[in-house]
Coordinates of C-alpha atoms and ligand atoms in Angstrom, one line a residue:
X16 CA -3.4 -18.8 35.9
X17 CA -2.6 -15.4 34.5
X18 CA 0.7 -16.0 31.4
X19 CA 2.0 -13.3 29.2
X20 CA 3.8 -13.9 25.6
X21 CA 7.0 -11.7 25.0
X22 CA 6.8 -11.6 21.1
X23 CA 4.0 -12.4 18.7
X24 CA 6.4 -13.6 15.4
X25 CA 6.0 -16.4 13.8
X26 CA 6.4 -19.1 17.4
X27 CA 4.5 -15.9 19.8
X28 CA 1.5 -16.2 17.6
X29 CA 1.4 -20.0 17.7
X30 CA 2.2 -19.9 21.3
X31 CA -1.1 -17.6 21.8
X32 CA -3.6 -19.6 19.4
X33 CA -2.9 -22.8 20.8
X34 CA -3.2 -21.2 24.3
X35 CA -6.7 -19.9 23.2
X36 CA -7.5 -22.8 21.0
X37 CA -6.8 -25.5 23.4
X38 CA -8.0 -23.9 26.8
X39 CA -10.4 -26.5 27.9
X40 CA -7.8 -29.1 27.0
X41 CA -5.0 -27.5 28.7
X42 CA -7.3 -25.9 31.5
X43 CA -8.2 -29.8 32.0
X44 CA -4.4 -30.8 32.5
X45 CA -3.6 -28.0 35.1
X46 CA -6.7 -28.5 36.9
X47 CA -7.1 -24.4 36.3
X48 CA -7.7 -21.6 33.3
X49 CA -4.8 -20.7 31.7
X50 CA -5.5 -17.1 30.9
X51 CA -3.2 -14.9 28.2
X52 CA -3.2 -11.4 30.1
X53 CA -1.0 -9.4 27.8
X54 CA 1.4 -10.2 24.6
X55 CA 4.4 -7.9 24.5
X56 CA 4.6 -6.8 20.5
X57 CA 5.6 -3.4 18.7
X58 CA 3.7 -4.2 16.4
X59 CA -0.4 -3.4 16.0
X60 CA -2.8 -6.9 14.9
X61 CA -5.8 -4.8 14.9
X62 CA -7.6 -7.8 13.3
X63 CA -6.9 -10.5 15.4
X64 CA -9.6 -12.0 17.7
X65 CA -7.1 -11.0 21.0
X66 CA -6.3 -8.0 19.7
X67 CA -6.7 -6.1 23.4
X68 CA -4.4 -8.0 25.0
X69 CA -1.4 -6.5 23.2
X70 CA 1.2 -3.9 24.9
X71 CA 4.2 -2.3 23.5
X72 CA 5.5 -2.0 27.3
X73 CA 7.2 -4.3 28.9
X74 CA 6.8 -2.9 32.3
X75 CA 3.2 -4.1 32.1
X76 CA 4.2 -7.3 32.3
X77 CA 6.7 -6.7 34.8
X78 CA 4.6 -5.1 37.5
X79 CA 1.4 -7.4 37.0
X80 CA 1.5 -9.5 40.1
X81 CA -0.9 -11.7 38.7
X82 CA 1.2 -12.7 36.1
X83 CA 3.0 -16.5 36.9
X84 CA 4.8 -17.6 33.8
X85 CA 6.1 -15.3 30.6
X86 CA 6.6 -17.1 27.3
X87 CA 9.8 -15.4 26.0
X88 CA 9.8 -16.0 21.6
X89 CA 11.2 -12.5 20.7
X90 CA 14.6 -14.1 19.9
X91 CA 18.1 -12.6 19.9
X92 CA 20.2 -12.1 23.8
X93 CA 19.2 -8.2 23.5
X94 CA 16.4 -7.0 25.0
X95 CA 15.2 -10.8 25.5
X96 CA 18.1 -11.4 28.2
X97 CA 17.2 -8.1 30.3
X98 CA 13.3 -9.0 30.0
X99 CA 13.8 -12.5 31.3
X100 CA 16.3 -11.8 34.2
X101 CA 13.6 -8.6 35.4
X102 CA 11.1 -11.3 35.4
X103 CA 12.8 -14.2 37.2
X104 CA 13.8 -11.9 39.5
X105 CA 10.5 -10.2 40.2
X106 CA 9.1 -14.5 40.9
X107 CA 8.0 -15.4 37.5
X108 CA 8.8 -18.5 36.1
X109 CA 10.1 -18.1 32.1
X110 CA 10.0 -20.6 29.6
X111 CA 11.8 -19.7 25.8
X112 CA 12.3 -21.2 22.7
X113 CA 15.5 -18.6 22.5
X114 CA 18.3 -20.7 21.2
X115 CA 20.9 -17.4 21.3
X116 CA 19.5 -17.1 25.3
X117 CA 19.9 -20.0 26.9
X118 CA 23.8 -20.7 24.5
X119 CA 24.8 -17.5 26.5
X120 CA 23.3 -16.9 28.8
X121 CA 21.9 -19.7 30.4
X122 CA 24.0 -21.2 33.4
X123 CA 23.2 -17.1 34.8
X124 CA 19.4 -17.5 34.4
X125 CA 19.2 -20.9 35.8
X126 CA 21.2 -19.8 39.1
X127 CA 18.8 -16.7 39.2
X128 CA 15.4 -18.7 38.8
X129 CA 16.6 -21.0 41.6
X130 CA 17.4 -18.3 44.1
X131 CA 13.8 -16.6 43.0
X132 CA 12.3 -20.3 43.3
X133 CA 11.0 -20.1 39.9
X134 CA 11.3 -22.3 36.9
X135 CA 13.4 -21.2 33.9
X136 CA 12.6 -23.8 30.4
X137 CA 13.4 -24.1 27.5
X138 CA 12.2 -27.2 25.8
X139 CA 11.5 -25.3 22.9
X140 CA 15.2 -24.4 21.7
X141 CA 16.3 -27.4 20.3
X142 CA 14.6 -30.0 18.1
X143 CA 11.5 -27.5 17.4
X144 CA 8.7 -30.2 18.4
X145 CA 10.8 -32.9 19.3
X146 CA 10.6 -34.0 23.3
X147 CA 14.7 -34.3 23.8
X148 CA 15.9 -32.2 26.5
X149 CA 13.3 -33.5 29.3
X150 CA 14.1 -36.5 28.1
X151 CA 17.5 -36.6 28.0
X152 CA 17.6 -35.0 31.5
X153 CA 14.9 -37.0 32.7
X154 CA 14.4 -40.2 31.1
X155 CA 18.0 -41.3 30.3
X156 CA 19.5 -39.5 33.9
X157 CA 20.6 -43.0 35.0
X158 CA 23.0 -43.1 32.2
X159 CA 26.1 -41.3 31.7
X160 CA 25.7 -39.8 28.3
X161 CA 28.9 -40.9 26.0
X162 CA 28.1 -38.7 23.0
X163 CA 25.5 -37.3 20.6
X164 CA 25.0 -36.5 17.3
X165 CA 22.3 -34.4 15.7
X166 CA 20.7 -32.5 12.9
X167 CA 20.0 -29.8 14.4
X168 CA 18.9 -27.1 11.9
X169 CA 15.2 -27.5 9.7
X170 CA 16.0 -24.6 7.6
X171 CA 19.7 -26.6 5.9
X172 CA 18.2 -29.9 6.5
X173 CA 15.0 -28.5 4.0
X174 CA 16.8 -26.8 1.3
X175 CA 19.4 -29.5 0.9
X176 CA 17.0 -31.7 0.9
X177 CA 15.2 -29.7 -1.7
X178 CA 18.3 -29.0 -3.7
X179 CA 18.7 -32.9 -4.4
X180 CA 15.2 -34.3 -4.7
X181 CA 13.3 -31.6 -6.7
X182 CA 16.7 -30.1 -8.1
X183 CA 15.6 -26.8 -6.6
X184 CA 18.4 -24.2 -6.5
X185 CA 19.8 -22.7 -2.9
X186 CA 18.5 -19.5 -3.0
X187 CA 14.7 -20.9 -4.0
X188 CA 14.8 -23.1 -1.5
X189 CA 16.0 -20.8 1.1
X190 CA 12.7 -18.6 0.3
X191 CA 10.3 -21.5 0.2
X192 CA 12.0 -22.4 3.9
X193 CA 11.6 -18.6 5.3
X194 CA 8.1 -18.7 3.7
X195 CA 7.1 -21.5 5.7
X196 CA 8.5 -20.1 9.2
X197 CA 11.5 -22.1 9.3
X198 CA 14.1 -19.6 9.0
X199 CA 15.9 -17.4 11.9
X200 CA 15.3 -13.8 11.3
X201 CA 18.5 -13.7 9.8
X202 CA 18.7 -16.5 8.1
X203 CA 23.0 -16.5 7.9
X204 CA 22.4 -18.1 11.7
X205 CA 21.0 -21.1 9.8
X206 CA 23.2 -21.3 6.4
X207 CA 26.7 -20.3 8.7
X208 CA 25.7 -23.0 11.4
X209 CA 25.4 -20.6 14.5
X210 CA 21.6 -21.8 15.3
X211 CA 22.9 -25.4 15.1
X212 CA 25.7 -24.7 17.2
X213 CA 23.4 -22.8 20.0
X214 CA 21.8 -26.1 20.1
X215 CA 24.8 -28.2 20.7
X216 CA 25.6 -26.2 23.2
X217 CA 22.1 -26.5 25.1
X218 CA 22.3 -30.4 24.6
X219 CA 25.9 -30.6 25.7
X220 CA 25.3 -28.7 28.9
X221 CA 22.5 -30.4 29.8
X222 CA 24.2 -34.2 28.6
X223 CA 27.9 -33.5 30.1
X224 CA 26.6 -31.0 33.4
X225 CA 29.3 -27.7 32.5
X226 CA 27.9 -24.9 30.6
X227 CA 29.7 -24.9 26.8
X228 CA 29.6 -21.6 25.3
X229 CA 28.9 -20.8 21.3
X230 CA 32.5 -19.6 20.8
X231 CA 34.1 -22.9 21.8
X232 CA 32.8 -24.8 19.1
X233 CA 34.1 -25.4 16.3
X234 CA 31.8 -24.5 13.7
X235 CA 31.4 -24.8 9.7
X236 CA 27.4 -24.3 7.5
X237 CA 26.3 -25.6 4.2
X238 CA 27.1 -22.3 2.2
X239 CA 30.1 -24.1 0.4
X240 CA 28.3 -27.5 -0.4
X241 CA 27.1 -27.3 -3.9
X242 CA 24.8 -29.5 -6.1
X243 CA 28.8 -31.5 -7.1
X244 CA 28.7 -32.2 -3.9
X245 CA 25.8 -33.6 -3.1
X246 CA 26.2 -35.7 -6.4
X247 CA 29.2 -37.2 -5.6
X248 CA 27.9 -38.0 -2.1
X249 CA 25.3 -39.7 -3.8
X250 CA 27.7 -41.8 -6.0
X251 CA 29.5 -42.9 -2.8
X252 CA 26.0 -44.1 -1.5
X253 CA 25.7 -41.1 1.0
X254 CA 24.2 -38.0 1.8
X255 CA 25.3 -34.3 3.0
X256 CA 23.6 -33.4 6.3
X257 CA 24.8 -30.3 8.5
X258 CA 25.6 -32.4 11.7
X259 CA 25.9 -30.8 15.1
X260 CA 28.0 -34.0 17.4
X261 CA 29.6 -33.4 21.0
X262 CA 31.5 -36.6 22.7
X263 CA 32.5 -37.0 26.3
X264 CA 36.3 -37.8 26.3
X265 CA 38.3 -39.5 29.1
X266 CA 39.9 -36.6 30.6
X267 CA 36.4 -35.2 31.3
X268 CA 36.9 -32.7 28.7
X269 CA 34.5 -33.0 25.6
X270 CA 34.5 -32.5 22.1
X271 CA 32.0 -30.4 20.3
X272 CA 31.4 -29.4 16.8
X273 CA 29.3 -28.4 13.9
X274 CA 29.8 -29.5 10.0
X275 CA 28.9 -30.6 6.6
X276 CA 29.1 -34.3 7.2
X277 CA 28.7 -37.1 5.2
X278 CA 26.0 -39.9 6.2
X279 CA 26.3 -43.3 4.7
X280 CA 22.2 -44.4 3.9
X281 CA 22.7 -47.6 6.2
X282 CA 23.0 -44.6 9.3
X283 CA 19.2 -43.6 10.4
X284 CA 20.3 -39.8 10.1
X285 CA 20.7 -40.2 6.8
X286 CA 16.8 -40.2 6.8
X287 CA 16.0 -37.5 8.0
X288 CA 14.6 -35.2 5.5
X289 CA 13.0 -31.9 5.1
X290 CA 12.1 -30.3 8.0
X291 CA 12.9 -33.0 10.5
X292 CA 15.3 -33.1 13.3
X293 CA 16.7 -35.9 14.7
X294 CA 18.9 -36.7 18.1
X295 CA 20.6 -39.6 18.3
X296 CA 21.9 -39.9 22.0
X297 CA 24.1 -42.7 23.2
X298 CA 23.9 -43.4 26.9
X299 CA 26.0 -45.8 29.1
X300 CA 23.3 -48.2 29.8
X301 CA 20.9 -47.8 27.1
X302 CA 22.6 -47.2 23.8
X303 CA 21.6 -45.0 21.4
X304 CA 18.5 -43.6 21.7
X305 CA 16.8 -41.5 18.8
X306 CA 14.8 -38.7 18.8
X307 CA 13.0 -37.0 15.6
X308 CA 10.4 -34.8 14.6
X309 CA 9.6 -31.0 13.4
X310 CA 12.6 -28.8 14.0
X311 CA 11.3 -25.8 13.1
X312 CA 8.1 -24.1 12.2
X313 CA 5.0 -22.6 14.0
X314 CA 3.1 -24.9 15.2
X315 CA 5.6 -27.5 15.9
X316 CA 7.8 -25.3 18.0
X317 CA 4.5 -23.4 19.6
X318 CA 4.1 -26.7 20.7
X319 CA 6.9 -27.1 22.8
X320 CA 6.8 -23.6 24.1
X321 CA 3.5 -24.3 25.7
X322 CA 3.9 -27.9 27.5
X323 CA 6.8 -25.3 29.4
X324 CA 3.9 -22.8 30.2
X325 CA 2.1 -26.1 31.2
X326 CA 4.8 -27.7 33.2
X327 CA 5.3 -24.4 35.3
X328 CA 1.6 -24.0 35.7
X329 CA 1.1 -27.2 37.0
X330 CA 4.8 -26.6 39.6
X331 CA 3.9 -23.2 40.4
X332 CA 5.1 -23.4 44.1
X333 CA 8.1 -26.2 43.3
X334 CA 11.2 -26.4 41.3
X335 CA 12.1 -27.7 38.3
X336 CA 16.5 -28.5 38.9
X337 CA 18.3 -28.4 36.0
X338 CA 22.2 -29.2 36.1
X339 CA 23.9 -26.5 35.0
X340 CA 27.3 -25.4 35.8
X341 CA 29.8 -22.5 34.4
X342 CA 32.4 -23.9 32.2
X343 CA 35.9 -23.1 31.7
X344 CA 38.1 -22.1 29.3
X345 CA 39.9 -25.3 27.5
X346 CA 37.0 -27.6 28.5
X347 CA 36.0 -28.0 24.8
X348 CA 38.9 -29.4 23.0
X349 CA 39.9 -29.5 19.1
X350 CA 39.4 -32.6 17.9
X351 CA 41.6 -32.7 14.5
X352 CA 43.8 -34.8 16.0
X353 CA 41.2 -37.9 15.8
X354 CA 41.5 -40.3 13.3
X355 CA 39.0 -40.4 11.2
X356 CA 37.2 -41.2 8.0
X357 CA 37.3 -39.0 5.0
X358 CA 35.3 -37.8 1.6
X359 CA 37.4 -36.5 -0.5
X360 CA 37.0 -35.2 -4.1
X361 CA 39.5 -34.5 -6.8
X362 CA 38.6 -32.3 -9.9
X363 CA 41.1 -30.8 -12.3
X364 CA 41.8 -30.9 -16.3
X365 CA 44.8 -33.8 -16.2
X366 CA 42.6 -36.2 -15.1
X367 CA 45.3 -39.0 -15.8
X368 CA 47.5 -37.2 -14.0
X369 CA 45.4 -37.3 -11.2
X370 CA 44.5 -41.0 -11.3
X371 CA 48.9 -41.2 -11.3
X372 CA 48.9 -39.1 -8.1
X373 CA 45.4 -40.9 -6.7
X374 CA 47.1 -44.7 -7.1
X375 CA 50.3 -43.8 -5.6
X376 CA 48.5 -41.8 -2.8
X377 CA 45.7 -43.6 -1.5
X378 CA 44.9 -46.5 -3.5
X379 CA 45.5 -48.7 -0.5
X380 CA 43.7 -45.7 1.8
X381 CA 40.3 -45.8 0.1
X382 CA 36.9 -48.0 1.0
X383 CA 35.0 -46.2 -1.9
X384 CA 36.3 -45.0 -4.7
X385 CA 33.9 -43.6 -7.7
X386 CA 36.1 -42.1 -10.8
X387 CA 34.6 -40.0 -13.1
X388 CA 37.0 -39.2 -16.0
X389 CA 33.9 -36.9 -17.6
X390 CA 34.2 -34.8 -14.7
X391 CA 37.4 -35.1 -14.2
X392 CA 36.7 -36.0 -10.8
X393 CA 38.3 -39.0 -8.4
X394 CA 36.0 -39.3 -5.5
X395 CA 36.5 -41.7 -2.5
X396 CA 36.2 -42.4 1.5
X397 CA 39.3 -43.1 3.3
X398 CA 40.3 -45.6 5.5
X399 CA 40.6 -43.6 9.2
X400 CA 43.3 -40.9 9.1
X401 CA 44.4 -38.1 11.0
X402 CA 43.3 -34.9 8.6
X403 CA 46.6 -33.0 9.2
X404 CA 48.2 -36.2 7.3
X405 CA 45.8 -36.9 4.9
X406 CA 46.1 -32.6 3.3
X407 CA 50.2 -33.6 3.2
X408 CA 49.1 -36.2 1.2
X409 CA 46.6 -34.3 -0.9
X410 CA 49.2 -31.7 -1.6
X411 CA 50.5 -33.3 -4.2
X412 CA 47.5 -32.2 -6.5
X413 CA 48.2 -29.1 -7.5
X414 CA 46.7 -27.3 -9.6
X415 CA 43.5 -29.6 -9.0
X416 CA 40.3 -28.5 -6.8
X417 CA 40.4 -30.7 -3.5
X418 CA 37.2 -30.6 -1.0
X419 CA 37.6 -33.1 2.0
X420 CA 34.4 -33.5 4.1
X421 CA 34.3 -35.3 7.5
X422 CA 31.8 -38.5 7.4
X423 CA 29.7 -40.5 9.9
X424 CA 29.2 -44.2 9.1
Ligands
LIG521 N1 15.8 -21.6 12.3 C1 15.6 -22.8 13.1 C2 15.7 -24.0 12.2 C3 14.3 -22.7 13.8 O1 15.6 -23.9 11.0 O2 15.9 -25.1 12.8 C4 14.1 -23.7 14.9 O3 15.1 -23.6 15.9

């Protein structure tokens, strides 16, 4: 069984040493050799052990016959999209750990790998390591899933993690999470949301059936929560965690969004530290389920990639369905309409002027309230509450710095 590797970054490379690494182990499970013909890089790796199988040409991959299944970890839509269509086309099965890809472009690519009866996966593109979407397709396909919640991105979930436990500051922590391979290329898809948000997209696909697009939703990173943040959070018995949720609502619509949220400790995300990822998926019949693991990084993600190349190996002449219809426009709806719970804090000089405005306000509003008169800061959860109503209410500080963060309990 002839496979090619389209890129050789930080997942290509751990996609082709574990190929090499574990042949007899994976030749076992396939019942055949698993062979890497070529690995598609610009670059040269004159020392590496497999250093003739690299070729700056794609069209050598194309044209080889012999070739069954491609490994696409080049990242980005452009050229991966145009490399992975020529290649379904030509009766190749694909698998990709490309989050961008299969957010855009992925209700097109399925349709085309079932018309060329070939396999198109993608385990790989959310969770890093973590088993979820054969699972969720698979193992919970009796249930009708309700709604999930997730965090979704290693790189955030490390440095604010870092940022409260060894007091480390953004920007080091940002390095020491590029350093080890967790970070996109550009790493404002991870800080801004965007990878997180490709992810929600892939899991709500695959959990509600209609293809949800990056640009309908909502999304918001971690590049505004500071270290006063995280404090406070803390203080209130919580923790900030970049949360990627989508919910199926009654009219068949859903709800999907991406956002600084605040985590109570008795909720098991709250948990999840460092590098993890966790799913937590609630189904109709089961409940929730949880899934966690390595998110991100080489080996990990490598990992993932390669149980595809497996899978399509061992269902060379058979398909793989995946459900996956085009959406519409208005199919993702805004959900600040919901009541819901609230962390608000207050900062500003008059601090007694602010307790005034606080009592009168939201005294009988709050389940936690921490006041910090040293700060200058009122801090507190609300009872639920529609937002639009709760920033009339907040109006009334002026002059005084108000930050309202969504919360899961
Ligand atoms: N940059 C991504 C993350 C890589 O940090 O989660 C894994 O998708």
């Amino acid at each position: 069984m002839n496979v090619a590797i389209m890129g050789h970054g930080v997942v290509g490379s751990g996609v082709a040493e574990i190929l090499i690494n574990h042949n007899g182990l994976i030749s076992e499970k396939i019942h055949d050799e698993i062979n890497v013909k070529s690995i598609l890089d610009l670059r040269d790796f004159p020392s590496l052990s497999y250093a003739d199988k690299f070729t700056k040409n794609f069209e050598d991959i194309l044209n080889d016959d012999s070739i069954k299944v491609v490994a696409e970890v080049m990242g980005g839509v452009n050229p991966a999209y145009d490399f992975v269509k020529k290649c379904l086309l030509s009766g190749k099965s694909v698998v990709t750990s490309n989050k961008e890809l299969v957010a855009v472009k992925g209700a097109e690519l399925i349709k085309i790998a079932k018309e060329n009866n070939v396999n198109f996966l993608f385990e790989a593109s959310v969770g890093g390591g973590i088993p979820v979407l054969r699972p969720m397709t698979q193992c919970l396909s009796a249930n009708q899933i309700k709604e999930f919640w997730g965090i979704l991105n290693g790189t955030t979930n490390f440095i604010l993690n870092k940022m409260i436990v060894d007091n480390m500051s953004f920007a080091d922590a940002l390095k020491l999470a590029q350093d080890n391979g967790y970070a996109e290329k550009d790493p404002t898809a991870d800080i801004e949301g965007h990878d997180a948000c490709r992810k929600v997209c892939i899991l709500a696909t695959l959990a509600f059936g209609k293809h949800v697009y990056p640009e309908q939703v909502k999304t918001a990173g971690i590049s505004n929560i500071s270290l006063d943040d995280v404090y406070a959070a803390d203080n209130l018995g919580c923790v900030i965690k970049l949360i990627g949720h989508a919910k199926l609502l009654e009219n068949g619509k859903i709800s999907a969004e991406v956002r600084p949220t605040v985590v109570t400790r008795s909720n098991m995300l709250s948990h999840v530290d460092g590098v993890f990822n966790a799913i937590l998926i609630d189904g109709d019949q089961t409940g929730e389920v949880m899934f966690y693991g390595k998110g991100a990084g080489k080996e990990a993600t490598a990992s993932a990639v390669v149980a595809d190349i497996i899978d399509c190996a061992k269902h060379i002449n058979s398909r793989k369905y995946l459900d996956w219809a085009d959406g519409y426009e208005g199919y993702v709806v805004n959900t600040s309409e919901n009541e819901e719970k609230m962390f608000v804090r207050i900062t500003g000089d008059d601090f007694s002027a602010i307790t005034d405005i606080f009592n009168k306000q939201f005294a009988s509003l709050t389940e936690n309230i921490t006041k910090n008169e040293f700060s200058k800061e009122i801090c507190f959860i609300t009872k639920p509450i529609v937002l639009s109503i709760l920033k009339e209410k907040l109006a009334e500080f002026k002059n005084c710095e108000v930050k309202i963060l969504h919360t899961i309990f």
